[in-house]
XYZ file of C-alpha atoms in Angstrom:
602
model
C 0.006 -0.011 -0.002
C 1.528 3.300 -1.071
C 1.918 6.345 1.237
C -0.500 8.293 -1.014
C -3.285 5.678 -0.268
C -2.360 5.899 3.510
C -2.694 9.688 3.189
C -6.042 9.269 1.602
C -7.164 6.874 4.394
C -5.981 9.342 7.006
C -8.170 11.985 5.514
C -11.140 9.639 5.447
C -10.748 9.049 9.110
C -11.090 12.802 9.883
C -14.796 12.317 9.586
C -14.612 10.535 13.036
C -12.877 13.558 14.519
C -14.568 16.527 16.337
C -12.324 18.841 14.304
C -14.456 18.256 11.301
C -17.541 19.839 13.028
C -16.822 23.440 12.017
C -16.652 22.365 8.371
C -19.999 20.493 8.350
C -22.342 23.458 8.146
C -20.539 24.817 5.041
C -20.736 21.416 3.387
C -24.363 20.715 4.266
C -25.413 24.188 3.027
C -25.061 22.666 -0.392
C -27.496 19.827 0.551
C -30.430 19.626 -1.780
C -28.414 21.084 -4.737
C -27.095 19.070 -7.691
C -24.032 17.388 -6.484
C -21.878 17.727 -9.674
C -22.306 21.522 -9.913
C -22.483 22.329 -6.124
C -21.137 19.693 -3.791
C -18.299 18.394 -5.971
C -16.757 21.816 -6.857
C -17.111 22.865 -3.243
C -15.173 19.797 -1.925
C -12.627 19.971 -4.701
C -11.904 23.613 -3.867
C -11.567 22.743 -0.162
C -9.081 19.951 -0.852
C -6.943 22.131 -3.175
C -6.863 25.085 -0.761
C -5.957 22.949 2.181
C -3.116 21.207 0.255
C -1.709 24.544 -0.881
C -1.935 26.236 2.488
C -0.533 23.200 4.367
C 2.372 23.014 1.978
C 3.199 26.644 2.579
C 2.811 26.347 6.362
C 5.171 23.376 6.467
C 8.008 24.970 4.497
C 7.330 28.657 4.071
C 8.371 30.152 7.373
C 6.882 33.155 9.053
C 5.708 34.935 5.785
C 3.444 32.011 5.013
C 1.895 32.118 8.516
C 1.253 35.867 8.022
C -0.239 35.315 4.578
C -2.433 32.499 5.850
C -3.701 34.784 8.562
C -4.903 37.322 5.993
C -6.402 34.461 4.004
C -8.319 33.200 6.962
C -9.636 36.746 7.607
C -10.924 37.001 4.024
C -12.413 33.511 4.204
C -14.226 34.223 7.481
C -15.622 37.388 6.039
C -16.847 35.566 2.866
C -18.385 32.675 4.827
C -19.888 35.151 7.306
C -21.603 36.892 4.314
C -22.718 33.525 3.023
C -24.320 32.654 6.358
C -26.060 35.998 6.622
C -27.560 35.533 3.080
C -28.884 32.192 4.056
C -30.373 33.546 7.154
C -31.723 36.784 5.672
C -32.656 36.487 2.007
C -33.728 40.161 1.883
C -30.186 41.212 2.628
C -28.996 40.286 -0.948
C -31.617 42.697 -2.376
C -30.027 45.622 -0.393
C -26.612 45.016 -1.716
C -25.132 46.515 -4.825
C -25.487 44.513 -8.060
C -21.962 43.055 -8.059
C -22.272 41.900 -4.499
C -25.672 40.398 -5.162
C -24.283 38.442 -8.046
C -21.340 37.203 -5.870
C -23.790 36.593 -2.979
C -26.170 34.594 -5.218
C -23.284 32.330 -6.303
C -21.867 31.887 -2.838
C -25.198 31.271 -1.143
C -26.374 28.686 -3.590
C -29.151 30.842 -4.999
C -27.436 30.290 -8.326
C -26.429 26.915 -9.522
C -23.036 27.771 -10.920
C -19.937 25.641 -9.986
C -17.770 28.772 -9.575
C -19.567 29.890 -6.447
C -19.361 26.463 -4.841
C -15.659 26.141 -5.685
C -15.034 29.608 -4.100
C -16.866 28.503 -0.998
C -14.714 25.342 -0.915
C -11.548 27.338 -1.195
C -12.677 29.538 1.748
C -13.484 26.370 3.734
C -10.076 24.890 2.983
C -8.393 28.105 4.227
C -10.088 27.642 7.605
C -10.000 23.849 8.137
C -7.508 22.809 10.868
C -7.736 18.980 11.180
C -6.752 17.197 14.465
C -3.645 15.684 12.964
C -2.845 12.074 13.643
C 0.375 10.232 12.736
C -0.296 10.173 9.007
C -0.670 13.931 8.573
C 2.227 14.455 10.999
C 4.466 12.221 8.891
C 3.616 14.261 5.778
C 4.182 17.690 7.367
C 7.350 16.585 9.005
C 8.764 15.261 5.760
C 7.857 18.581 4.219
C 9.652 20.502 6.911
C 12.808 18.388 6.479
C 12.859 17.838 2.775
C 11.514 21.142 1.521
C 8.765 21.967 -0.905
C 8.022 19.361 -3.556
C 5.284 18.125 -5.892
C 5.266 14.893 -3.872
C 4.578 16.703 -0.548
C 1.732 18.682 -2.048
C 0.389 15.554 -3.689
C 0.313 13.708 -0.355
C -1.402 16.635 1.362
C -3.952 16.794 -1.469
C -4.498 12.993 -1.043
C -5.137 13.595 2.644
C -7.559 16.347 1.863
C -9.200 14.348 -0.851
C -9.836 11.546 1.697
C -11.593 14.003 3.944
C -13.563 15.263 0.919
C -14.529 11.664 0.007
C -15.968 11.119 3.462
C -17.758 14.453 3.349
C -19.150 13.719 -0.096
C -20.838 10.548 1.204
C -22.233 12.540 4.035
C -23.410 15.286 1.639
C -25.107 12.827 -0.746
C -26.884 11.186 2.194
C -27.791 14.635 3.629
C -29.126 15.789 0.306
C -31.577 13.007 0.149
C -32.705 13.800 3.801
C -33.028 17.450 2.875
C -35.152 16.803 -0.165
C -37.388 14.352 1.786
C -37.992 16.879 4.539
C -38.548 19.633 2.057
C -41.146 17.585 0.072
C -42.975 15.899 3.049
C -42.834 18.628 5.632
C -42.815 21.777 3.444
C -40.374 23.890 5.431
C -37.334 24.112 3.107
C -37.115 27.850 3.776
C -36.808 27.180 7.501
C -34.121 24.564 6.840
C -32.221 27.075 4.869
C -32.405 29.645 7.610
C -31.267 26.976 10.130
C -28.254 26.180 7.981
C -27.472 29.910 7.884
C -27.475 30.035 11.575
C -25.165 27.042 11.772
C -22.789 28.599 9.243
C -22.656 31.793 11.375
C -22.049 29.645 14.493
C -19.207 27.709 12.710
C -17.635 31.136 11.647
C -17.762 32.292 15.257
C -16.303 29.007 16.556
C -13.354 29.302 14.075
C -12.805 32.965 14.812
C -12.657 32.202 18.525
C -10.143 29.351 17.981
C -12.419 26.539 19.147
C -11.581 24.487 16.087
C -7.892 24.405 17.234
C -8.502 24.451 20.966
C -11.408 22.643 22.530
C -12.319 20.413 19.581
C -8.553 19.402 19.122
C -8.515 18.256 22.799
C -11.625 16.290 22.302
C -10.131 14.328 19.395
C -10.400 10.629 20.086
C -7.291 8.613 20.636
C -8.769 5.592 18.786
C -8.379 7.454 15.402
C -4.619 8.046 16.076
C -4.118 4.496 17.120
C -5.702 3.264 13.943
C -3.525 5.562 11.889
C -0.446 4.438 13.701
C -1.454 0.801 13.028
C -1.860 1.511 9.302
C 1.597 3.093 9.132
C 3.157 0.289 11.108
C 1.560 -2.487 8.943
C 1.458 -0.892 5.484
C 3.771 2.154 5.589
C 7.097 2.074 3.760
C 10.239 1.594 5.830
C 11.410 4.991 6.862
C 7.808 6.325 7.086
C 8.623 7.916 10.396
C 10.927 10.891 10.574
C 12.888 13.013 12.912
C 12.162 11.710 16.339
C 14.043 10.708 19.450
C 14.704 7.064 19.275
C 13.328 4.810 22.048
C 15.846 3.387 24.431
C 17.093 -0.178 23.760
C 16.490 -1.092 27.366
C 12.682 -0.718 27.167
C 10.318 1.863 28.465
C 7.152 3.539 26.989
C 7.030 3.928 23.222
C 7.321 7.511 21.950
C 4.173 8.116 19.972
C 2.816 11.369 18.518
C -0.018 13.170 20.231
C -3.483 13.719 18.727
C -3.500 17.531 18.425
C -1.781 19.497 15.734
C -2.643 23.160 14.988
C 0.293 24.030 12.919
C 3.757 22.927 12.066
C 5.072 19.367 11.677
C 4.010 16.710 14.076
C 6.561 14.223 15.378
C 5.129 10.703 15.168
C 5.938 7.420 16.881
C 7.424 4.729 14.683
C 8.361 1.092 14.245
C 11.019 -0.857 16.075
C 14.607 0.083 15.381
C 16.216 -1.464 12.413
C 18.144 -4.679 13.240
C 21.911 -4.639 13.484
C 24.256 -7.603 12.787
C 23.645 -10.910 14.446
C 25.568 -11.517 17.594
C 27.551 -14.752 18.339
C 29.576 -15.923 21.330
C 31.399 -13.440 23.420
C 29.520 -10.487 21.874
C 31.468 -10.636 18.674
C 29.545 -9.612 15.527
C 29.225 -11.691 12.453
C 30.675 -10.383 9.212
C 29.239 -6.831 8.889
C 27.190 -6.266 5.745
C 27.683 -3.245 3.452
C 24.626 -1.009 3.951
C 25.702 1.655 1.426
C 28.274 4.274 0.670
C 29.041 7.136 3.054
C 27.543 10.346 1.668
C 29.751 13.421 1.226
C 29.668 15.758 4.176
C 28.857 18.883 2.292
C 25.927 20.945 3.484
C 26.967 21.730 6.998
C 26.673 25.400 7.842
C 29.719 25.349 10.128
C 32.202 22.998 11.674
C 33.601 23.120 15.288
C 36.877 21.599 16.433
C 37.906 20.975 12.886
C 38.004 22.371 9.356
C 35.249 20.965 7.110
C 35.806 17.323 6.356
C 34.909 15.377 3.290
C 34.355 11.697 2.586
C 37.378 11.553 0.365
C 39.580 12.999 3.166
C 38.335 10.206 5.533
C 39.257 7.314 3.285
C 41.509 4.954 5.150
C 39.899 5.894 8.482
C 37.057 4.212 10.408
C 34.406 6.874 10.930
C 31.610 7.043 13.453
C 28.845 9.634 12.588
C 26.812 10.620 15.662
C 23.532 12.532 14.889
C 22.668 14.431 18.066
C 21.255 17.693 19.414
C 22.361 19.308 22.703
C 18.889 19.466 24.450
C 18.021 15.889 23.617
C 18.232 13.825 26.825
C 18.668 10.596 24.809
C 21.655 12.168 23.102
C 23.120 13.452 26.323
C 22.933 9.944 27.853
C 24.694 8.309 24.873
C 27.299 11.030 24.622
C 29.726 9.640 27.350
C 30.019 6.369 25.341
C 30.763 8.302 22.115
C 33.413 10.396 23.940
C 34.880 7.271 25.416
C 35.181 5.594 22.018
C 36.851 8.697 20.646
C 39.390 8.690 23.515
C 40.082 4.989 23.282
C 40.425 4.589 19.525
C 41.302 7.929 17.961
C 44.982 6.943 17.902
C 44.044 3.567 16.228
C 42.396 5.299 13.276
C 38.817 6.105 14.428
C 37.357 9.546 13.558
C 34.308 10.599 15.404
C 32.069 13.266 13.840
C 29.171 14.716 15.735
C 26.421 15.928 13.377
C 24.355 18.455 15.283
C 20.890 18.450 13.784
C 18.697 20.922 15.775
C 15.294 20.064 17.097
C 14.302 23.523 18.325
C 14.987 26.925 16.807
C 17.469 27.963 19.505
C 19.679 24.946 18.642
C 20.365 26.532 15.334
C 22.318 29.357 16.950
C 26.002 28.455 16.380
C 26.966 30.324 19.641
C 24.659 28.137 21.596
C 25.939 24.952 20.087
C 29.629 26.064 20.522
C 28.936 26.682 24.219
C 27.195 23.323 24.623
C 30.161 21.560 22.904
C 32.582 23.411 25.252
C 30.524 22.623 28.407
C 30.089 18.934 27.505
C 33.824 18.565 26.839
C 33.480 17.386 23.173
C 36.771 17.561 21.374
C 36.019 15.678 18.123
C 34.761 17.467 14.983
C 31.133 18.712 15.150
C 29.287 19.658 11.961
C 26.294 22.018 12.388
C 23.488 20.560 10.163
C 20.991 23.443 10.496
C 19.558 22.818 7.027
C 19.401 18.984 7.629
C 21.531 18.356 4.579
C 23.510 15.583 6.270
C 20.258 14.306 7.869
C 18.734 13.840 4.453
C 21.980 12.375 2.931
C 21.945 9.640 5.493
C 18.156 9.228 5.324
C 18.253 9.571 9.068
C 15.125 9.794 11.254
C 16.324 9.610 14.871
C 18.346 11.270 17.692
C 20.647 9.794 18.633
C 21.710 7.824 15.557
C 25.140 6.260 15.030
C 26.508 5.212 11.641
C 29.658 3.129 11.445
C 31.780 3.521 8.273
C 34.783 1.387 7.290
C 38.131 2.554 5.821
C 36.694 2.116 2.253
C 33.951 4.642 2.980
C 31.158 1.983 3.263
C 28.459 2.133 5.848
C 28.663 -1.206 7.650
C 26.402 -0.760 10.737
C 23.985 1.632 12.310
C 22.296 2.017 15.709
C 19.371 4.178 16.765
C 18.705 5.295 20.249
C 20.342 4.579 23.586
C 21.752 1.237 24.597
C 23.637 -1.509 22.653
C 26.972 0.151 23.647
C 28.947 -3.084 23.890
C 27.810 -4.155 20.437
C 28.672 -0.760 19.024
C 32.140 -0.847 20.542
C 32.655 -4.325 18.986
C 31.705 -2.973 15.629
C 34.303 -0.201 15.968
C 37.035 -2.752 16.968
C 36.039 -5.067 14.077
C 36.276 -2.212 11.501
C 39.595 -1.096 12.870
C 40.924 -4.630 12.667
C 39.784 -4.792 8.960
C 41.779 -1.585 8.393
C 44.977 -3.176 9.884
C 44.888 -1.663 13.308
C 45.278 -3.646 16.513
C 43.162 -1.991 19.244
C 44.598 -3.155 22.580
C 42.376 -1.091 24.895
C 38.666 -0.775 25.637
C 36.689 2.413 26.273
C 36.344 3.665 29.791
C 32.963 5.387 30.127
C 32.197 7.906 32.877
C 28.483 8.906 32.803
C 27.328 11.143 35.658
C 24.858 13.975 36.250
C 22.330 14.414 33.473
C 24.176 11.815 31.358
C 23.735 9.068 33.885
C 21.858 6.078 32.433
C 18.093 6.165 32.817
C 16.157 3.664 34.980
C 13.892 2.679 32.058
C 12.093 0.046 34.164
C 10.438 2.843 36.169
C 9.856 5.258 33.345
C 6.142 5.440 32.765
C 6.002 8.951 31.305
C 6.783 9.753 27.662
C 8.475 12.762 26.215
C 5.935 15.513 26.202
C 5.994 18.678 24.045
C 4.336 21.981 25.120
C 4.199 23.643 21.779
C 0.966 23.301 19.934
C 2.534 21.596 16.902
C 3.268 18.380 18.827
C 1.431 18.819 22.111
C -0.291 15.804 23.742
C -1.612 15.151 27.146
C -2.707 18.820 27.792
C -5.653 19.068 30.215
C -6.529 22.801 30.145
C -10.286 23.127 29.720
C -9.976 25.341 26.561
C -7.169 23.368 25.063
C -4.093 25.192 23.789
C -4.921 28.444 22.029
C -2.457 28.626 19.216
C -0.276 31.782 18.981
C -2.501 34.053 21.036
C -2.102 35.269 24.608
C -4.509 33.527 26.935
C -4.948 33.161 30.687
C -5.063 29.454 31.637
C -6.229 27.782 34.847
C -4.696 24.385 35.849
C -7.230 21.577 36.712
C -6.531 18.332 38.598
C -4.297 15.960 36.673
C -3.915 12.234 36.218
C -0.733 10.478 35.221
C 0.986 11.909 32.150
C -1.351 14.886 32.014
C -0.064 18.493 32.115
C -1.479 22.053 32.291
C -0.597 25.674 32.081
C -1.658 28.273 34.692
C -1.292 31.988 34.136
C -0.912 34.166 30.991
C 0.778 32.232 28.276
C 1.169 32.371 24.483
C 1.459 28.893 23.019
C 3.602 28.734 19.890
C 4.353 25.847 17.633
C 7.487 24.914 19.493
C 7.030 26.318 23.016
C 4.780 28.052 25.492
C 6.006 31.527 26.415
C 4.955 33.239 29.619
C 3.522 36.714 29.320
C 3.260 37.791 32.994
C 5.020 36.881 36.275
C 3.614 33.929 38.334
C 2.735 31.555 35.601
C 3.324 27.849 36.063
C 3.420 24.464 34.379
C 2.199 21.348 36.209
C 2.496 17.700 35.217
C 1.833 14.348 36.903
C 4.630 11.908 36.023
C 6.233 8.634 36.959
C 9.984 8.416 36.530
C 13.252 8.818 38.448
C 14.334 11.896 36.581
C 12.340 14.918 35.234
C 13.876 17.326 32.770
C 12.398 20.378 30.994
C 13.791 22.204 28.009
C 13.662 25.987 28.813
C 14.861 29.259 27.363
C 15.018 32.496 29.346
C 13.998 35.131 26.714
C 15.578 38.583 27.149
C 16.806 38.107 30.761
C 17.383 35.255 33.327
C 14.096 34.068 34.876
C 14.045 32.665 38.478
C 11.694 29.759 39.263
C 10.475 27.568 42.106
C 9.829 23.759 41.739
C 7.548 21.810 44.057
C 6.828 18.034 44.185
C 3.392 17.202 45.526
C 3.207 20.778 46.723
C 6.472 20.608 48.734
C 10.143 21.581 48.040
C 12.051 18.614 46.512
C 14.613 18.457 49.302
C 17.061 15.582 48.699
C 15.287 14.795 45.386
C 16.267 18.085 43.822
C 17.689 17.784 40.343
C 21.070 19.289 39.238
C 19.470 22.665 38.291
C 17.532 23.312 41.540
C 18.465 23.531 45.255
C 16.762 21.646 48.041
C 14.185 24.449 48.389
C 13.280 24.024 44.693
C 14.845 27.428 43.663
C 16.610 27.763 40.335
C 17.090 30.205 37.427
C 16.800 29.877 33.742
C 19.998 31.515 32.295
C 20.428 29.830 28.895
C 18.580 27.808 26.203
C 19.017 24.103 27.246
C 17.664 21.149 29.058
C 17.305 21.537 32.931
C 17.240 18.603 35.297
C 14.622 19.563 37.905
C 13.947 16.307 39.849
C 15.925 13.033 40.504
C 14.425 10.624 42.971
C 16.883 9.249 45.470
C 14.464 6.545 46.751
C 11.642 4.464 45.309
C 9.973 5.840 42.143
C 6.279 6.674 42.362
C 3.749 9.043 40.731
C 4.228 12.655 41.637
C 2.754 16.027 40.802
C 5.373 18.399 39.483
C 4.959 22.185 39.365
C 7.363 24.897 38.179
C 6.449 28.526 38.842
C 8.315 31.376 37.173
C 8.900 34.706 38.849
C 9.202 36.799 35.658
C 7.868 36.703 32.067
C 9.641 35.805 28.893
C 10.594 32.196 29.660
C 9.792 29.548 27.055
C 8.962 25.934 28.008
C 9.525 23.390 25.204
C 9.339 19.768 26.304
C 9.400 17.444 29.319
C 11.766 14.453 29.115
C 12.231 11.575 31.658
C 14.765 9.010 32.811
């Protein structure tokens, strides 16, 4: 089954989502009209407009968001006029002749396909589906790989699936409309009722209910079904750009149901298998998985001048895809550094490819400071444009690619764990190249890089930006890109909420006034939160079950729970010294400007 068909099926499934509700009044306003000249052009216009706008939103940057905002305003005005004309037929008689002609087409008083298509385009500009794994996959691929006909085609297939489901509903609704009009004789009343529903839908979209409350009501069963379709029928590599699950077990990292803009990060299949193991942990003959791509495309190199594949011939190379706020990468880092220290003199070259997850990780000064603070001395390539990520067809942080002296990729490993096997691969490739490694790596992992206790991690990585948010329990949902005062409710395990005045962007929630907080109920030994201070350092206080953390304080807080956000990075805020149980975490900020990106656990 192709990805295009999966995209179409994902669109069909949107009919089961509450986020389709604001679109239904616009669709059913065409009930009772000929389908070929009214319903079909309307749905085609909706599918085309959604595909175009979603393509721009995924790859176009801030200008596309601004343009889409203007488009939504025009569409809301047009559809509001459409609803008023349905509700008050006399209104059209008071308009000027050009507006009457336009209104007749838009309201369905005429039978032309042009008015229906224009109505569909307006609807497509406003529709914000509750994205599941399939749409998340498409949008993430667009963000990483850039604009392409294939991306727009997949988005159109998704919108076409939604249009197909709506067409079935419209055909059935048309028969019901005609029956009621014939037998009960109140077609004019039905038309007025549809006008009222259209105006209600316009108001709901203008107030953000389609991307707030309805998004939060989206049923998890639809997302599970989409994930199952991807796992069973999706092509290998159908999941992109995600933290890899740890080899030692723990909860699967799956994408959340809500998405109101930007790419969604989706959960994926099990990690690709490495070479079979035999006695004493020695690998069998390592297969050739491909040729090492050239390393052009990095925007900057640290600790080294730019390196090329040709320069590295004769060396065994380890490519480590990482990013400095990724907890999985930080826990794997001591092993990578130990391999570099043990085998550099034997012919191993370690190259860290820093592929940013958040915008602040694209700042070379931030990465340079992180490299210095972490004690990394091997070459680091800044892959801000994901050129090397795409060249290796990579999908995970961390990801390790092992390359022999002939420039051939011989092994790969995704995620934490498997360190003994990885070291054996290094030793085997060095032996092939004629080296005789007589030492083993000495790993020192402490602090935030200490291995996770995955047996007790029952909480998944949780994003706070609206593009990938899941588990939020604020009553109104997350209001995308607008200031809003939130109130935190009671929480169950793996639920979180905001309190205070926040603006929730695609990547992070930003505090607008002092005293705002984030709460989460979690189950893990360690709790981390990726934070950025804004224009000035921001003091904060952490409590666990309403009390100071005491001896369970993380590295970035004291026993009283006090700390300060001074730079853009991951902060360790809790580390249990005793038994691991469920706890209610709260962090309260004393000043505005702070940005909260994501919780991670260990």
